[in-house]
Amino acid sequence: AERTSYRELCRRAEQLHHQHTGQFIKLCHTTVLRRFRGGQSMLQFNAGKALVGPEEACILITYIKEMGDRGFPLDYRWLAEHANELITLRLGPSFPGVGINWAERFVQAHDDELD
């Protein structure tokens, strides 16, 4: 059987996608090869960089909702302090704390869960 290069496989997949959807896409043969060999996706890579995991995010979302139910407006400083406490429990006292805009970005990222 004749071997086909990853570059050619990607080109064929691009053509098939265009035939079926009418949309042009570009596949990088090195990315396909890396993923085939078990490499991380960007989603996995970025998830590994997150300061809070899914469980901690759930705790923080619950905290925001409970404070709102009690009539307290969202305070990014309080949220950051609460996040620092949770993360320090996992990473230890050497954790320097979340960044200046971390709480605001967290709320934006989880906006759909806070409605």
Short mmCIF file of C-alpha atoms in Angstrom, two decimals:
data_model
loop_
_atom_site.label_atom_id
_atom_site.label_comp_id
_atom_site.label_asym_id
_atom_site.label_seq_id
_atom_site.Cartn_x
_atom_site.Cartn_y
_atom_site.Cartn_z
CA ALA A 1 0.00 0.00 0.00
CA GLU A 2 1.22 3.47 -0.87
CA ARG A 3 1.86 5.78 2.08
CA THR A 4 0.31 9.22 2.08
CA SER A 5 1.99 12.18 3.76
CA TYR A 6 0.30 14.12 6.54
CA ARG A 7 0.50 17.21 4.36
CA GLU A 8 -1.48 15.42 1.61
CA LEU A 9 -4.00 14.01 4.10
CA CYS A 10 -4.63 17.51 5.43
CA ARG A 11 -5.05 18.87 1.89
CA ARG A 12 -7.63 16.15 1.13
CA ALA A 13 -9.49 16.83 4.38
CA GLU A 14 -9.58 20.55 3.56
CA GLN A 15 -11.09 19.76 0.15
CA LEU A 16 -13.68 17.37 1.60
CA HIS A 17 -14.68 19.92 4.21
CA HIS A 18 -15.12 22.56 1.52
CA GLN A 19 -17.21 20.20 -0.61
CA HIS A 20 -19.52 19.37 2.30
CA THR A 21 -19.82 22.80 3.94
CA GLY A 22 -18.72 25.38 1.40
CA GLN A 23 -16.24 26.71 3.95
CA PHE A 24 -12.49 26.84 3.56
CA ILE A 25 -10.38 25.63 6.47
CA LYS A 26 -6.63 25.28 6.85
CA LEU A 27 -5.18 22.24 8.62
CA CYS A 28 -1.58 22.29 9.77
CA HIS A 29 0.03 18.92 9.04
CA THR A 30 2.48 19.30 11.95
CA THR A 31 -0.41 19.87 14.38
CA VAL A 32 -2.23 16.81 13.05
CA LEU A 33 0.93 14.73 13.41
CA ARG A 34 1.57 16.02 16.95
CA ARG A 35 -2.03 15.25 18.00
CA PHE A 36 -1.83 11.79 16.37
CA ARG A 37 1.26 11.09 18.46
CA GLY A 38 -0.62 11.99 21.64
CA GLY A 39 0.25 15.67 21.98
CA GLN A 40 -1.95 18.09 23.89
CA SER A 41 -4.64 20.17 22.29
CA MET A 42 -4.66 23.93 22.94
CA LEU A 43 -7.71 23.42 25.16
CA GLN A 44 -5.79 20.92 27.31
CA PHE A 45 -2.71 23.13 27.38
CA ASN A 46 -4.66 26.22 28.43
CA ALA A 47 -6.62 24.26 31.06
CA GLY A 48 -3.30 23.28 32.61
CA LYS A 49 -2.38 26.96 32.98
CA ALA A 50 -5.59 27.91 34.81
CA LEU A 51 -5.15 29.04 38.40
CA VAL A 52 -8.39 27.40 39.52
CA GLY A 53 -9.64 23.97 38.57
CA PRO A 54 -13.27 23.06 37.90
CA GLU A 55 -14.00 22.31 41.58
CA GLU A 56 -12.52 25.60 42.77
CA ALA A 57 -14.37 27.49 40.04
CA CYS A 58 -17.62 25.90 41.23
CA ILE A 59 -16.88 27.03 44.80
CA LEU A 60 -16.18 30.59 43.63
CA ILE A 61 -19.32 30.69 41.47
CA THR A 62 -21.40 29.48 44.42
CA TYR A 63 -19.76 32.18 46.59
CA ILE A 64 -20.65 34.91 44.07
CA LYS A 65 -24.26 33.69 43.86
CA GLU A 66 -24.65 33.41 47.64
CA MET A 67 -23.30 36.92 48.17
CA GLY A 68 -25.72 38.22 45.53
CA ASP A 69 -28.64 36.39 47.17
CA ARG A 70 -27.74 38.11 50.45
CA GLY A 71 -27.88 41.49 48.76
CA PHE A 72 -24.15 42.14 48.50
CA PRO A 73 -22.96 43.52 45.15
CA LEU A 74 -20.15 41.71 43.39
CA ASP A 75 -16.83 42.90 44.78
CA TYR A 76 -13.79 41.84 42.76
CA ARG A 77 -11.49 42.38 45.75
CA TRP A 78 -13.52 39.96 47.90
CA LEU A 79 -13.62 37.45 45.07
CA ALA A 80 -9.84 37.68 44.61
CA GLU A 81 -9.29 37.19 48.36
CA HIS A 82 -11.55 34.13 48.36
CA ALA A 83 -9.74 32.74 45.29
CA ASN A 84 -6.37 33.35 46.94
CA GLU A 85 -7.49 31.37 49.99
CA LEU A 86 -8.59 28.42 47.84
CA ILE A 87 -5.49 28.41 45.65
CA THR A 88 -3.16 28.78 48.64
CA LEU A 89 -4.73 25.67 50.17
CA ARG A 90 -3.67 23.74 47.07
CA LEU A 91 -0.36 25.39 46.18
CA GLY A 92 0.87 26.41 49.61
CA PRO A 93 1.80 29.70 51.25
CA SER A 94 4.32 30.60 48.55
CA PHE A 95 1.45 31.37 46.13
CA PRO A 96 1.77 35.12 45.44
CA GLY A 97 -1.93 35.69 44.80
CA VAL A 98 -4.03 36.25 41.74
CA GLY A 99 -3.30 39.17 39.43
CA ILE A 100 -4.90 42.59 39.53
CA ASN A 101 -7.58 41.83 36.91
CA TRP A 102 -7.99 38.12 37.64
CA ALA A 103 -11.39 38.42 39.39
CA GLU A 104 -12.88 40.48 36.58
CA ARG A 105 -11.63 38.00 33.96
CA PHE A 106 -12.98 35.09 36.04
CA VAL A 107 -16.44 36.67 36.15
CA GLN A 108 -16.35 37.33 32.39
CA ALA A 109 -15.26 33.76 31.67
CA HIS A 110 -18.06 32.32 33.83
CA ASP A 111 -20.75 34.84 32.92
CA ASP A 112 -23.09 32.15 31.58
CA GLU A 113 -22.98 30.31 34.91
CA LEU A 114 -23.67 33.46 36.93
CA ASP A 115 -26.96 34.44 35.25
#
